Each structure stands twice: as C-alpha cells, then as structure tokens.
C-alpha cells in the first residue's frame, strides 16, 4: 500500500461548562413549555410551544451536535433538510387551506344564467 | 493479490483486473469493490426487468381482445406488478446502481465510493426487497397499481399489499444508500485537480439524482409504513371513515414519486451527454447550463407533485400553482435537449451503437416531455387523466428515455466493464428494432388515450381493437429488441474481441485505465489538469 | 467561547489500520464520515417529516378533537421523559468529549450513563403505552373515546401518537444497540484522540433522536389541557 500523507485533524473539544449550561437551559425550557401550555393564550399557545421547541432543537444541534464548528457544507446540508421539510408541509397545507375558498356544490345547479344547461 | 501493480498502464493492463483478481461466489457476495457490486446489480436488475417484462407480455396479450382474455382481477394484478417491478426494481436503480456505481469513483479519480460496505449493503437491501415483492407475486400478486392508493390498498384490496409494499420499503433504503454514497463521494473523493467544473456531466446528473434519492425516498418509506399500519390495524389516518383524507396519501406518495420520475431520467440524461459528446467529438455545448439544469431539475422536481392530483379534490388554487411549476420544470429538461443538439451541430458525428440509442433517447424523450406539458395543463388533464395518453407519456420518458439511455450506456461502457467488444452489426440492428418496436407499441396509446380509452381496465370498447392489436404487435417487436442484446452481450463475454483501454477514442478518466480496470482503478491517484470532453482529432487518442 | 484546538497526535500503527484503503488521508476519511452521517440525518428528518406533515394537516382540520386528547396524555410522564432524554444528550456529549481527550474511564462511564437514561426513557414509555392499552386508546384495537363526538377524529391523533412515538422508540432501541457497541469498543481501547469518529457519529444520531422528541412532547402532550 502506498504511503499516505496525513493531514492533522483539527478537533474542537467543547468545555464541560458549555455543555452543562446548555443542559440547564434545555431543562428550564422544558419546564417553561409545560407551564405555558396551561395558560389560555389562544393561537399564541402553539406559536410559543413551537418557538421553544425550535430554540431547544437549535441548541442541541448547535452545541451538542457541534454544528457551530462544522464546515459550511454541513451547515448547508442541515438547512437544506429543513427547507425540504418546509416545502412538504407548506405546499401540502396550501392545498388544505384553500380547498374551500370557492367551493360550490354543482355550480350549474343554482346558476341558471350560465354553465351547463340541463 | 489485491495490491496494485506499479508501472505504466500498458503493463498493468496485461492480466490482473477486478474480474479475475479473485474467484468463487464468496469473492462476489462479500465484495466491497464498487465495480463488482455494479455487476451484481446489473445481473439482478436485468432479472427483474425480464420478470416485469413477462407480465407486460401477458397483459398485452389480454388486450388483443376487446372483452379481455384473463379475468379482470388477473389483469389488475398483472399491470400492478409490472409497474411495481419496473419502477422500483428496475428503473430507479437502473443507471445509478449499475453504470454510475461502476463509473463515478473512476470518473472522479478515486479508488472506490466513500462507503464501500454501505454500497454492498445497498445491494443486499435491494435483493431482500426484490424477494419480498416476488413473494407477493408468487402468492398471487397485488392489484393496487404501482401507486398503492388508499383506501383501496389499505382497506379493500384482498391481494398481497403488505408484502409488496414492504418490499418497496426495503428497496427504498437501498436507493437512499446509493444516493448517499454518491453525494459524499462527489464531495469528498475527487482527485486533485478534479474541480466541480471539470466533472463529467454524468457525475453531475447522478449527484443531482442522489439528492433526490436522499430527500425524497424517506417520505415514501414512511408513507408505505403508515399504509401498512393502517392495513394491519384496520383503521388509520388515510381512512375516510374516521375523517382521514385519502388525498393526503397521494400528497405524500407523490412528494416522493414525482421527484422519483427524475431519479428515473436524470442519470439517463447524464449518459446521453457522455455519448453525444464522444460520438460528435466535441465538448458538450454549454457545459455549465447542462450541469446546472440537472441541479435545477432536482430542486424543481420537488414542487410539482400536485399535477398528479388535478382531478382528485385538491384545491384548484394549489392546482394552478402546481400546473405553472410543472411548466417551469420542463425548461431545464428542454435546455438539455437543445444543448445535445447543438453539440452535434458541426461535430464529426459517427453512428456507433451507443449513439443510435442516444438519438432514440433525444427524440423520444422530447415527445414524452412535450406530452407532459399537455398533462400539466389543468384543463387538458381533466380530459386526459386516467387515459392511455398518460400511459403513453410516461412510457415515452421511461422506456423511450431511460431504458434507451441504459442500453446506450451499457453498450458504451460494455468494453470498459467486461474488456470485450460486442458484434457491431447485431447491436445496430437491435437498436433499430428497439426504436421501431417502441414506437409501434406506445404511439398508438397516445391516440387511444386521446380517443378516451381509460387505463387500467382489462376490457375496452371494440372500436379500440385495431390500435390495441398494433400496440401488442409493437410490444413483441420491442421484446425481440431486448432479447437480442441479451444474447450477443453474453456471447461477447467469452468470444468478443478484446476491447483495449479506449475503443471509442473517448475522453475521460475511465478511458485512460485498462479495460477491465484493476481493483483500485488507478495505480496512482491521477492529477487532473484539463476540462471534461477535451476532444481533439480522432486519430490522436484512439488506442 | 474559546475551544481548544488539538492537533492529532503522531500517527500510530493503530491509526493506519483505521484508515481505509480508499481514502488518502484521515482528514478525508473523517470529512466523508461526517458528511455521510449528516446526509443520513437529513433522510431521518424527512422520514419523521412525513408524519409531522400528516399531523399538521389533521390538527388544522380537527383542532377540537386533538385538544380533547390531552386529558388522556400523562404530562408528568411525558415531561419526565423529556428531561431524561435531555440528560442522556448531555452524557452523550460528555462521552464524545472524553473520547476526544483519550479519557477511557470517563468515556465508558458516560456511555453507560447515556444507556441508563435511554433505558429509563423506554421503560417510562412502556408504562404509558400500557396505560393507553388499558384505557382502550389504541386505534384498531377496541378504541373507545370520551367525549363521543370526538371519537373518530381523536383516533387519528392516537394513530399518529403511536406511529410517531413508536418510530421514535424504535430509533432509541437502535441507539441503545449502537451504544452497546461503543462501550465494547471503548473497553477494548479502540478510541483515542486519534480515532473517535464512531463515537461522534453515534452521538449525532442520539442527539437527533432527542430533537425529534423535543418536538413530539409539546405537539402530542400539551395541546389542550387548559380547556
Ligand atoms: C417534462 C416534464 C414533465 C412533465 C411536465 C410531466 C407531467 C406529468 C403530468 C401532469 C402527469 C399526470 C398525468 C395524469 O395522471 O393525469 C404525469 C404523469 C406521469 N409522468 Fe410525467 N411529466 C414530465 C416528465 C416525466 C418524466 C421525465 C418521467 C419519468 C421518467 C415521467 C413519468 C410520469 C409517470 C410515471 C406518470 C404517471 C403516474 C401514474 O401512474 O399515474 N414524467 N406527468
Ligand atoms: Cu409528475
């Protein structure tokens, strides 16, 4: 086997303090999201719940999974995955949310002026 | 044994290559060499192709008579199994898992794919999926169509839906792993000097395909899983009885399956770029446009799926947007067709067998793509949805496009893969037969569809008989066109003349190493100093 | 946050065995492994994404029924499980760190702690499933629901509940298997500052599974007990 050239691996080792702080924040946010769910805030409930979940997830990704030290390519991949999930949900939702905009059962039935004649 | 011979390629070419370096079935079933895995795939998908083709023969025979020959249930199972096998077990892996598996590492100047063992795993998953699906076939088949629409598939069908769906589920992971391997290989395994703008277009198109496989296939997997749960529990989220929406199944299914039709064409487009450039002895016209059109297709293919739902119950507003976006996705496809044509313009075009298939591809894909636009127009689709027009459309792109490209690619790289040439006259003859047979089979279906013959029925009004008989006659010719290459290609393995490293005088790294290549492809990692398709006058390169 | 940048130690014989033949350098191999793992995680996002899409559509359609199911969800157990998983993520991150520092004892310790948390999660989940079974809340298996006007649509939610948490639990089980493998390898002194990619990759997987739960908890347990 031919000789290999070895580049040095550059490894970012997180501090214990950082990890523990993130853990603490995650636990607090879990308590918070539970508490807020008992308040009557209308549509704000789900918005807050999702905001908290997104920030928790970002912390796990950014620190625990080390996204902050990865290459921009990896970051691009992560973003692409989320964008694709967004595409799926948003476009599908666009169907469900506009289905009844102009729904008229058998429009010709009560529209003598136009449409199909009987 | 597996060590590389050092020295000039001529000497290395002498005897040891990836095929004869080891012997015995174990050396094949436990190999991690991407070239051997590609060969395993070629054998397996060819088998599946003939199984699927056999079902097509049977239901084409059925359609000789207006009232049908088989029972309706039998007919339903035949066309469903045909679709499932051809789509998931032939077309999706066709070029990526075989030719691209063989070529991508070589084209980027690497010794193997990034994850050789995962590559082998992907083949095993394919085989397991194929066995599960064949189990369903043997037990009596599936009658849901390849699309597995609920609630029929989840509640009413009494055929072997679970086994077939599970087979597709497993094969899906095989496809994901192939795509993942390609993506990482193209990013991380390129030889020094092999910049993105020097990659062969075949690599670009398979990279784009890999993105689709990775982003789309998991959605198919979960959708089939939800379908299976529903079938087992007799209740589920697509079940209208409890307020579930069957159209949601279609959304999720087509979120994968429309992009999947591009899994079934993009690699073919890559093959055509290679062939057209080689046999016109010119750089592909507008390299950047062709490369980026692959990426554009990969991205846009994810936002047009609703054109399969125009007449279901999807909101008309969403349908309008989907209709518009479907028109947009045709633009990058058209760019490719124009650029291939421009490549041939003023080139010194020769008519070797691969080029004949490429001609076939360009013409037939254009027809398929243009009729796609008819279907993507809301108002015309209301009339044509569910007719033979759709059947003709997708066979023009899938068979006229992808299968032609597969055959073309196989004939182009056969000397590289096996080290042997095949008989030229026979191969040209077969290419011609395929072209004629194909058009005879499927052009009448455009007319049938236009006249209103619905798809997926075992019987039809008598006035459609003439065109159906024509179609069946064409199918027999097409079948012969596929059997002939089977014979002479196998024959050539032993008896074909030795090919030499570069029988076509083609540019590209794969033509600079011996045929067949050695296990690690290159003696030393190549250093790339020129763009792809650097074609000079023919005499200088032919070896 | 200043992190220590540690150049890898001199190449050892072990390192050369770890370098697979088709890579030129360890750095290339590590890059490829990392990109491969992230690509795999993207497929996981879309795999779970299919179920999240279904959830969003039906929640919009049947918000009342979905909210009414919260009375049957055990927030205490769900919340505890969330905390348990977050703890397991912390210990996993610490295990990766220990591997990077060639601290074998800590690495094994944290891996085992992670497995304990993971198992605890599954046990708690098991109790919840059992409760649902007893209360006839498993769709397709004698499903009964109060208030009756929501019986149909609530079934959709419970179907999604079992599909999503079930798939999640399956991923946990796979993760536990992978962790066992890591413990064995660590015990055999395979990992060091020169070679820790498997620990890091399996760590990524574990954190991802945690993230899925971070979304499942509010979406399944906390929809509507304020009513
Ligand atoms: C030029 C771009 C294309 C456009 C605008 C297009 C458009 C469409 C539309 C609108 C339909 C739905 C027809 C209906 O069911 O009423 C359809 C069906 C279909 N297309 Fe295309 N298409 C294109 C390219 C392709 C390609 C490249 C392939 C495959 C390689 C393909 C494969 C299919 C298949 C398999 C179906 C039928 C699915 C079924 O069983 O219902 N199409 N196409
Ligand atoms: Cu489509």
mmCIF file of C-alpha atoms in Angstrom, chain B residues 137-415:
data_model
loop_
_atom_site.group_PDB
_atom_site.id
_atom_site.type_symbol
_atom_site.label_atom_id
_atom_site.label_comp_id
_atom_site.label_asym_id
_atom_site.label_seq_id
_atom_site.Cartn_x
_atom_site.Cartn_y
_atom_site.Cartn_z
ATOM 1 C CA UNK B 137 -46.079 -12.162 -6.859
ATOM 2 C CA UNK B 138 -45.932 -15.858 -6.156
ATOM 3 C CA UNK B 139 -48.697 -15.736 -3.591
ATOM 4 C CA UNK B 140 -50.936 -14.120 -6.170
ATOM 5 C CA UNK B 141 -49.820 -10.568 -6.685
ATOM 6 C CA UNK B 142 -51.034 -7.087 -5.856
ATOM 7 C CA UNK B 143 -53.830 -5.266 -7.610
ATOM 8 C CA UNK B 144 -53.493 -1.696 -6.373
ATOM 9 C CA UNK B 145 -51.447 -0.263 -9.218
ATOM 10 C CA UNK B 146 -47.876 0.796 -8.537
ATOM 11 C CA UNK B 147 -49.241 3.852 -6.723
ATOM 12 C CA UNK B 148 -50.829 1.924 -3.793
ATOM 13 C CA UNK B 149 -53.662 4.462 -3.494
ATOM 14 C CA UNK B 150 -55.675 4.390 -0.278
ATOM 15 C CA UNK B 151 -58.309 3.480 0.789
ATOM 16 C CA UNK B 152 -58.288 0.685 -1.761
ATOM 17 C CA UNK B 153 -54.834 -0.530 -0.756
ATOM 18 C CA UNK B 154 -55.421 -0.076 2.962
ATOM 19 C CA UNK B 155 -58.924 -1.406 3.308
ATOM 20 C CA UNK B 156 -60.464 -3.109 0.324
ATOM 21 C CA UNK B 157 -57.860 -4.893 -1.705
ATOM 22 C CA UNK B 158 -57.544 -8.557 -0.803
ATOM 23 C CA UNK B 159 -54.258 -9.005 -2.593
ATOM 24 C CA UNK B 160 -50.754 -9.172 -1.094
ATOM 25 C CA UNK B 161 -50.326 -5.465 -0.499
ATOM 26 C CA UNK B 162 -48.265 -5.795 2.680
ATOM 27 C CA UNK B 163 -45.539 -7.962 1.202
ATOM 28 C CA UNK B 164 -45.209 -5.833 -1.909
ATOM 29 C CA UNK B 165 -45.265 -2.538 -0.008
ATOM 30 C CA UNK B 166 -42.711 -3.854 2.418
ATOM 31 C CA UNK B 167 -40.526 -4.955 -0.492
ATOM 32 C CA UNK B 168 -40.673 -1.454 -1.941
ATOM 33 C CA UNK B 169 -39.956 -0.023 1.512
ATOM 34 C CA UNK B 170 -36.775 -2.066 1.838
ATOM 35 C CA UNK B 171 -35.671 -1.379 -1.730
ATOM 36 C CA UNK B 172 -36.190 2.296 -0.949
ATOM 37 C CA UNK B 173 -33.428 2.153 1.631
ATOM 38 C CA UNK B 174 -31.176 0.556 -0.931
ATOM 39 C CA UNK B 175 -31.826 3.554 -3.150
ATOM 40 C CA UNK B 176 -31.197 6.005 -0.288
ATOM 41 C CA UNK B 177 -27.842 4.407 0.467
ATOM 42 C CA UNK B 178 -26.777 4.588 -3.168
ATOM 43 C CA UNK B 179 -27.653 8.273 -3.296
ATOM 44 C CA UNK B 180 -25.905 8.986 -0.017
ATOM 45 C CA UNK B 181 -22.777 7.258 -1.228
ATOM 46 C CA UNK B 182 -22.719 9.275 -4.446
ATOM 47 C CA UNK B 183 -23.228 12.582 -2.692
ATOM 48 C CA UNK B 184 -20.377 12.006 -0.269
ATOM 49 C CA UNK B 185 -18.135 10.569 -2.974
ATOM 50 C CA UNK B 186 -18.585 13.538 -5.257
ATOM 51 C CA UNK B 187 -17.959 15.958 -2.417
ATOM 52 C CA UNK B 188 -15.061 14.269 -0.739
ATOM 53 C CA UNK B 189 -13.324 11.815 -3.057
ATOM 54 C CA UNK B 190 -12.418 13.906 -6.076
ATOM 55 C CA UNK B 191 -8.807 13.595 -7.207
ATOM 56 C CA UNK B 192 -6.523 16.618 -7.107
ATOM 57 C CA UNK B 193 -7.442 18.993 -9.908
ATOM 58 C CA UNK B 194 -10.897 17.487 -10.391
ATOM 59 C CA UNK B 195 -12.870 20.647 -9.714
ATOM 60 C CA UNK B 196 -16.644 20.737 -9.939
ATOM 61 C CA UNK B 197 -16.431 22.396 -13.341
ATOM 62 C CA UNK B 198 -14.298 19.540 -14.636
ATOM 63 C CA UNK B 199 -16.659 16.787 -13.549
ATOM 64 C CA UNK B 200 -18.170 14.773 -16.371
ATOM 65 C CA UNK B 201 -21.845 15.606 -16.780
ATOM 66 C CA UNK B 202 -22.667 12.014 -15.945
ATOM 67 C CA UNK B 203 -21.346 12.678 -12.455
ATOM 68 C CA UNK B 204 -23.339 15.889 -12.161
ATOM 69 C CA UNK B 205 -26.564 14.195 -13.128
ATOM 70 C CA UNK B 206 -26.017 11.322 -10.722
ATOM 71 C CA UNK B 207 -25.156 13.755 -7.972
ATOM 72 C CA UNK B 208 -28.461 15.526 -8.594
ATOM 73 C CA UNK B 209 -30.168 12.136 -8.590
ATOM 74 C CA UNK B 210 -28.532 11.343 -5.274
ATOM 75 C CA UNK B 211 -30.033 14.479 -3.776
ATOM 76 C CA UNK B 212 -33.485 13.404 -4.879
ATOM 77 C CA UNK B 213 -32.971 9.883 -3.558
ATOM 78 C CA UNK B 214 -31.885 11.189 -0.192
ATOM 79 C CA UNK B 215 -34.535 13.887 0.159
ATOM 80 C CA UNK B 216 -37.493 12.059 -1.328
ATOM 81 C CA UNK B 217 -37.255 8.356 -0.615
ATOM 82 C CA UNK B 218 -37.652 8.589 3.188
ATOM 83 C CA UNK B 219 -41.077 10.128 2.623
ATOM 84 C CA UNK B 220 -42.090 7.155 0.508
ATOM 85 C CA UNK B 221 -40.826 4.882 3.257
ATOM 86 C CA UNK B 222 -42.892 6.473 5.988
ATOM 87 C CA UNK B 223 -45.932 6.693 3.731
ATOM 88 C CA UNK B 224 -45.823 2.985 2.975
ATOM 89 C CA UNK B 225 -45.282 2.281 6.649
ATOM 90 C CA UNK B 226 -48.371 4.289 7.589
ATOM 91 C CA UNK B 227 -50.257 2.418 4.907
ATOM 92 C CA UNK B 228 -49.079 -0.894 6.338
ATOM 93 C CA UNK B 229 -50.099 0.090 9.884
ATOM 94 C CA UNK B 230 -53.460 1.088 8.562
ATOM 95 C CA UNK B 231 -53.902 -2.211 6.807
ATOM 96 C CA UNK B 232 -52.936 -4.112 9.922
ATOM 97 C CA UNK B 233 -54.996 -2.089 12.400
ATOM 98 C CA UNK B 234 -57.966 -1.736 10.006
ATOM 99 C CA UNK B 235 -58.022 1.936 10.834
ATOM 100 C CA UNK B 236 -55.666 4.789 10.168
ATOM 101 C CA UNK B 237 -55.026 8.326 9.121
ATOM 102 C CA UNK B 238 -55.976 7.847 5.476
ATOM 103 C CA UNK B 239 -59.257 6.218 6.389
ATOM 104 C CA UNK B 240 -62.249 8.385 5.401
ATOM 105 C CA UNK B 241 -64.460 6.531 7.883
ATOM 106 C CA UNK B 242 -62.849 8.350 10.769
ATOM 107 C CA UNK B 243 -62.256 11.621 8.970
ATOM 108 C CA UNK B 244 -58.946 10.708 7.388
ATOM 109 C CA UNK B 245 -58.124 12.086 3.975
ATOM 110 C CA UNK B 246 -57.024 9.655 1.245
ATOM 111 C CA UNK B 247 -55.683 12.606 -0.726
ATOM 112 C CA UNK B 248 -53.077 13.103 1.980
ATOM 113 C CA UNK B 249 -51.696 9.724 0.995
ATOM 114 C CA UNK B 250 -51.429 10.985 -2.569
ATOM 115 C CA UNK B 251 -49.646 14.125 -1.436
ATOM 116 C CA UNK B 252 -47.073 12.148 0.484
ATOM 117 C CA UNK B 253 -46.750 9.488 -2.189
ATOM 118 C CA UNK B 254 -46.153 11.991 -4.977
ATOM 119 C CA UNK B 255 -43.860 14.116 -2.877
ATOM 120 C CA UNK B 256 -41.538 11.204 -3.446
ATOM 121 C CA UNK B 257 -42.819 9.824 -6.693
ATOM 122 C CA UNK B 258 -42.730 12.876 -8.857
ATOM 123 C CA UNK B 259 -39.097 13.551 -7.930
ATOM 124 C CA UNK B 260 -38.643 9.820 -8.409
ATOM 125 C CA UNK B 261 -39.564 10.108 -12.061
ATOM 126 C CA UNK B 262 -36.499 12.317 -12.259
ATOM 127 C CA UNK B 263 -34.491 9.637 -10.497
ATOM 128 C CA UNK B 264 -35.662 7.656 -13.486
ATOM 129 C CA UNK B 265 -34.459 10.146 -16.098
ATOM 130 C CA UNK B 266 -31.573 12.301 -14.771
ATOM 131 C CA UNK B 267 -28.966 9.522 -14.839
ATOM 132 C CA UNK B 268 -30.087 8.737 -18.367
ATOM 133 C CA UNK B 269 -29.541 12.350 -19.334
ATOM 134 C CA UNK B 270 -26.027 12.042 -17.941
ATOM 135 C CA UNK B 271 -25.343 9.016 -20.128
ATOM 136 C CA UNK B 272 -26.586 10.856 -23.190
ATOM 137 C CA UNK B 273 -24.262 13.790 -22.505
ATOM 138 C CA UNK B 274 -21.288 11.429 -22.451
ATOM 139 C CA UNK B 275 -22.315 9.560 -25.574
ATOM 140 C CA UNK B 276 -23.269 12.597 -27.634
ATOM 141 C CA UNK B 277 -20.026 14.328 -26.807
ATOM 142 C CA UNK B 278 -17.904 11.272 -27.591
ATOM 143 C CA UNK B 279 -19.516 10.473 -30.927
ATOM 144 C CA UNK B 280 -19.617 14.084 -32.046
ATOM 145 C CA UNK B 281 -16.025 14.544 -30.926
ATOM 146 C CA UNK B 282 -16.896 17.829 -29.292
ATOM 147 C CA UNK B 283 -17.189 19.268 -25.833
ATOM 148 C CA UNK B 284 -20.808 19.279 -24.714
ATOM 149 C CA UNK B 285 -22.276 22.585 -25.809
ATOM 150 C CA UNK B 286 -22.962 24.825 -22.809
ATOM 151 C CA UNK B 287 -21.431 22.549 -20.194
ATOM 152 C CA UNK B 288 -22.447 24.861 -17.347
ATOM 153 C CA UNK B 289 -26.043 25.008 -18.461
ATOM 154 C CA UNK B 290 -26.299 21.247 -18.716
ATOM 155 C CA UNK B 291 -24.714 20.773 -15.303
ATOM 156 C CA UNK B 292 -26.913 23.329 -13.600
ATOM 157 C CA UNK B 293 -30.028 22.147 -15.361
ATOM 158 C CA UNK B 294 -29.527 18.834 -13.547
ATOM 159 C CA UNK B 295 -29.478 20.666 -10.248
ATOM 160 C CA UNK B 296 -32.441 22.807 -11.262
ATOM 161 C CA UNK B 297 -34.392 19.686 -12.158
ATOM 162 C CA UNK B 298 -33.525 18.110 -8.812
ATOM 163 C CA UNK B 299 -34.808 21.130 -6.909
ATOM 164 C CA UNK B 300 -37.844 21.948 -9.034
ATOM 165 C CA UNK B 301 -38.964 18.338 -9.176
ATOM 166 C CA UNK B 302 -39.969 18.667 -5.536
ATOM 167 C CA UNK B 303 -42.527 21.401 -6.109
ATOM 168 C CA UNK B 304 -44.675 19.956 -8.881
ATOM 169 C CA UNK B 305 -46.107 16.782 -7.371
ATOM 170 C CA UNK B 306 -49.662 18.106 -7.304
ATOM 171 C CA UNK B 307 -50.006 17.639 -11.075
ATOM 172 C CA UNK B 308 -50.904 14.050 -10.269
ATOM 173 C CA UNK B 309 -53.792 15.242 -8.116
ATOM 174 C CA UNK B 310 -55.539 17.600 -10.510
ATOM 175 C CA UNK B 311 -58.766 15.645 -10.586
ATOM 176 C CA UNK B 312 -58.838 14.316 -7.047
ATOM 177 C CA UNK B 313 -60.133 17.049 -4.766
ATOM 178 C CA UNK B 314 -57.049 19.120 -4.397
ATOM 179 C CA UNK B 315 -57.744 22.832 -4.119
ATOM 180 C CA UNK B 316 -57.914 24.492 -7.520
ATOM 181 C CA UNK B 317 -55.614 27.276 -6.337
ATOM 182 C CA UNK B 318 -52.902 24.841 -5.395
ATOM 183 C CA UNK B 319 -53.540 23.052 -8.660
ATOM 184 C CA UNK B 320 -52.962 26.262 -10.616
ATOM 185 C CA UNK B 321 -49.636 26.769 -8.855
ATOM 186 C CA UNK B 322 -48.638 23.168 -9.494
ATOM 187 C CA UNK B 323 -49.603 23.497 -13.141
ATOM 188 C CA UNK B 324 -47.406 26.559 -13.515
ATOM 189 C CA UNK B 325 -44.473 24.982 -11.709
ATOM 190 C CA UNK B 326 -44.748 21.852 -13.877
ATOM 191 C CA UNK B 327 -44.275 24.043 -16.910
ATOM 192 C CA UNK B 328 -41.211 25.537 -15.267
ATOM 193 C CA UNK B 329 -39.580 22.146 -14.656
ATOM 194 C CA UNK B 330 -39.779 21.465 -18.367
ATOM 195 C CA UNK B 331 -37.376 24.353 -19.022
ATOM 196 C CA UNK B 332 -34.204 22.714 -17.707
ATOM 197 C CA UNK B 333 -35.188 19.494 -19.481
ATOM 198 C CA UNK B 334 -35.510 21.406 -22.713
ATOM 199 C CA UNK B 335 -32.148 23.099 -22.136
ATOM 200 C CA UNK B 336 -30.532 19.703 -22.191
ATOM 201 C CA UNK B 337 -32.211 18.649 -25.402
ATOM 202 C CA UNK B 338 -31.164 21.848 -27.143
ATOM 203 C CA UNK B 339 -27.613 21.540 -25.887
ATOM 204 C CA UNK B 340 -27.208 17.950 -27.072
ATOM 205 C CA UNK B 341 -28.454 19.004 -30.450
ATOM 206 C CA UNK B 342 -26.063 21.926 -30.502
ATOM 207 C CA UNK B 343 -23.254 19.596 -29.516
ATOM 208 C CA UNK B 344 -23.830 17.510 -32.614
ATOM 209 C CA UNK B 345 -24.040 20.588 -34.796
ATOM 210 C CA UNK B 346 -20.826 20.791 -36.856
ATOM 211 C CA UNK B 347 -19.379 17.901 -34.889
ATOM 212 C CA UNK B 348 -17.987 14.859 -36.680
ATOM 213 C CA UNK B 349 -20.868 12.592 -35.829
ATOM 214 C CA UNK B 350 -20.433 8.843 -36.105
ATOM 215 C CA UNK B 351 -23.214 6.327 -35.828
ATOM 216 C CA UNK B 352 -21.956 3.697 -33.448
ATOM 217 C CA UNK B 353 -24.466 1.713 -31.427
ATOM 218 C CA UNK B 354 -24.420 3.889 -28.290
ATOM 219 C CA UNK B 355 -25.055 6.925 -30.457
ATOM 220 C CA UNK B 356 -28.052 5.240 -32.070
ATOM 221 C CA UNK B 357 -29.581 4.800 -28.634
ATOM 222 C CA UNK B 358 -28.749 8.422 -27.847
ATOM 223 C CA UNK B 359 -30.597 9.555 -30.969
ATOM 224 C CA UNK B 360 -33.529 7.440 -29.850
ATOM 225 C CA UNK B 361 -33.408 8.983 -26.420
ATOM 226 C CA UNK B 362 -33.368 12.564 -27.623
ATOM 227 C CA UNK B 363 -36.306 12.137 -29.959
ATOM 228 C CA UNK B 364 -38.450 10.026 -27.693
ATOM 229 C CA UNK B 365 -37.732 11.995 -24.541
ATOM 230 C CA UNK B 366 -38.745 15.147 -26.367
ATOM 231 C CA UNK B 367 -42.089 13.623 -27.263
ATOM 232 C CA UNK B 368 -42.527 12.367 -23.714
ATOM 233 C CA UNK B 369 -41.636 15.717 -22.212
ATOM 234 C CA UNK B 370 -43.883 17.698 -24.536
ATOM 235 C CA UNK B 371 -46.862 15.470 -23.801
ATOM 236 C CA UNK B 372 -46.025 16.019 -20.145
ATOM 237 C CA UNK B 373 -46.864 19.643 -20.785
ATOM 238 C CA UNK B 374 -50.254 18.667 -22.166
ATOM 239 C CA UNK B 375 -50.887 16.787 -18.968
ATOM 240 C CA UNK B 376 -49.570 19.594 -16.823
ATOM 241 C CA UNK B 377 -52.151 21.963 -18.272
ATOM 242 C CA UNK B 378 -55.105 21.836 -15.921
ATOM 243 C CA UNK B 379 -57.868 21.836 -18.456
ATOM 244 C CA UNK B 380 -56.439 19.232 -20.799
ATOM 245 C CA UNK B 381 -55.513 16.965 -17.920
ATOM 246 C CA UNK B 382 -59.129 16.838 -16.781
ATOM 247 C CA UNK B 383 -59.858 15.054 -20.029
ATOM 248 C CA UNK B 384 -56.693 13.002 -20.294
ATOM 249 C CA UNK B 385 -56.108 11.957 -16.709
ATOM 250 C CA UNK B 386 -56.595 8.245 -16.290
ATOM 251 C CA UNK B 387 -56.404 7.555 -20.034
ATOM 252 C CA UNK B 388 -53.829 5.833 -22.168
ATOM 253 C CA UNK B 389 -52.444 9.247 -23.007
ATOM 254 C CA UNK B 390 -50.803 9.245 -19.582
ATOM 255 C CA UNK B 391 -49.556 5.711 -20.136
ATOM 256 C CA UNK B 392 -48.011 6.719 -23.434
ATOM 257 C CA UNK B 393 -46.492 9.853 -21.897
ATOM 258 C CA UNK B 394 -44.634 8.082 -19.172
ATOM 259 C CA UNK B 395 -43.529 5.206 -21.326
ATOM 260 C CA UNK B 396 -42.010 7.684 -23.766
ATOM 261 C CA UNK B 397 -39.916 9.159 -20.971
ATOM 262 C CA UNK B 398 -39.274 5.982 -19.025
ATOM 263 C CA UNK B 399 -38.784 3.437 -21.789
ATOM 264 C CA UNK B 400 -38.041 5.736 -24.702
ATOM 265 C CA UNK B 401 -35.877 7.808 -22.396
ATOM 266 C CA UNK B 402 -34.388 5.897 -19.526
ATOM 267 C CA UNK B 403 -34.294 2.372 -20.933
ATOM 268 C CA UNK B 404 -32.784 3.702 -24.169
ATOM 269 C CA UNK B 405 -30.185 5.539 -22.116
ATOM 270 C CA UNK B 406 -29.483 2.427 -20.088
ATOM 271 C CA UNK B 407 -28.975 0.383 -23.237
ATOM 272 C CA UNK B 408 -26.877 3.125 -24.776
ATOM 273 C CA UNK B 409 -24.743 3.416 -21.674
ATOM 274 C CA UNK B 410 -24.380 -0.331 -21.407
ATOM 275 C CA UNK B 411 -23.153 -0.508 -24.998
ATOM 276 C CA UNK B 412 -20.875 2.482 -24.463
ATOM 277 C CA UNK B 413 -19.176 1.165 -21.350
ATOM 278 C CA UNK B 414 -19.511 -2.580 -22.007
ATOM 279 C CA UNK B 415 -15.907 -2.734 -23.290
#
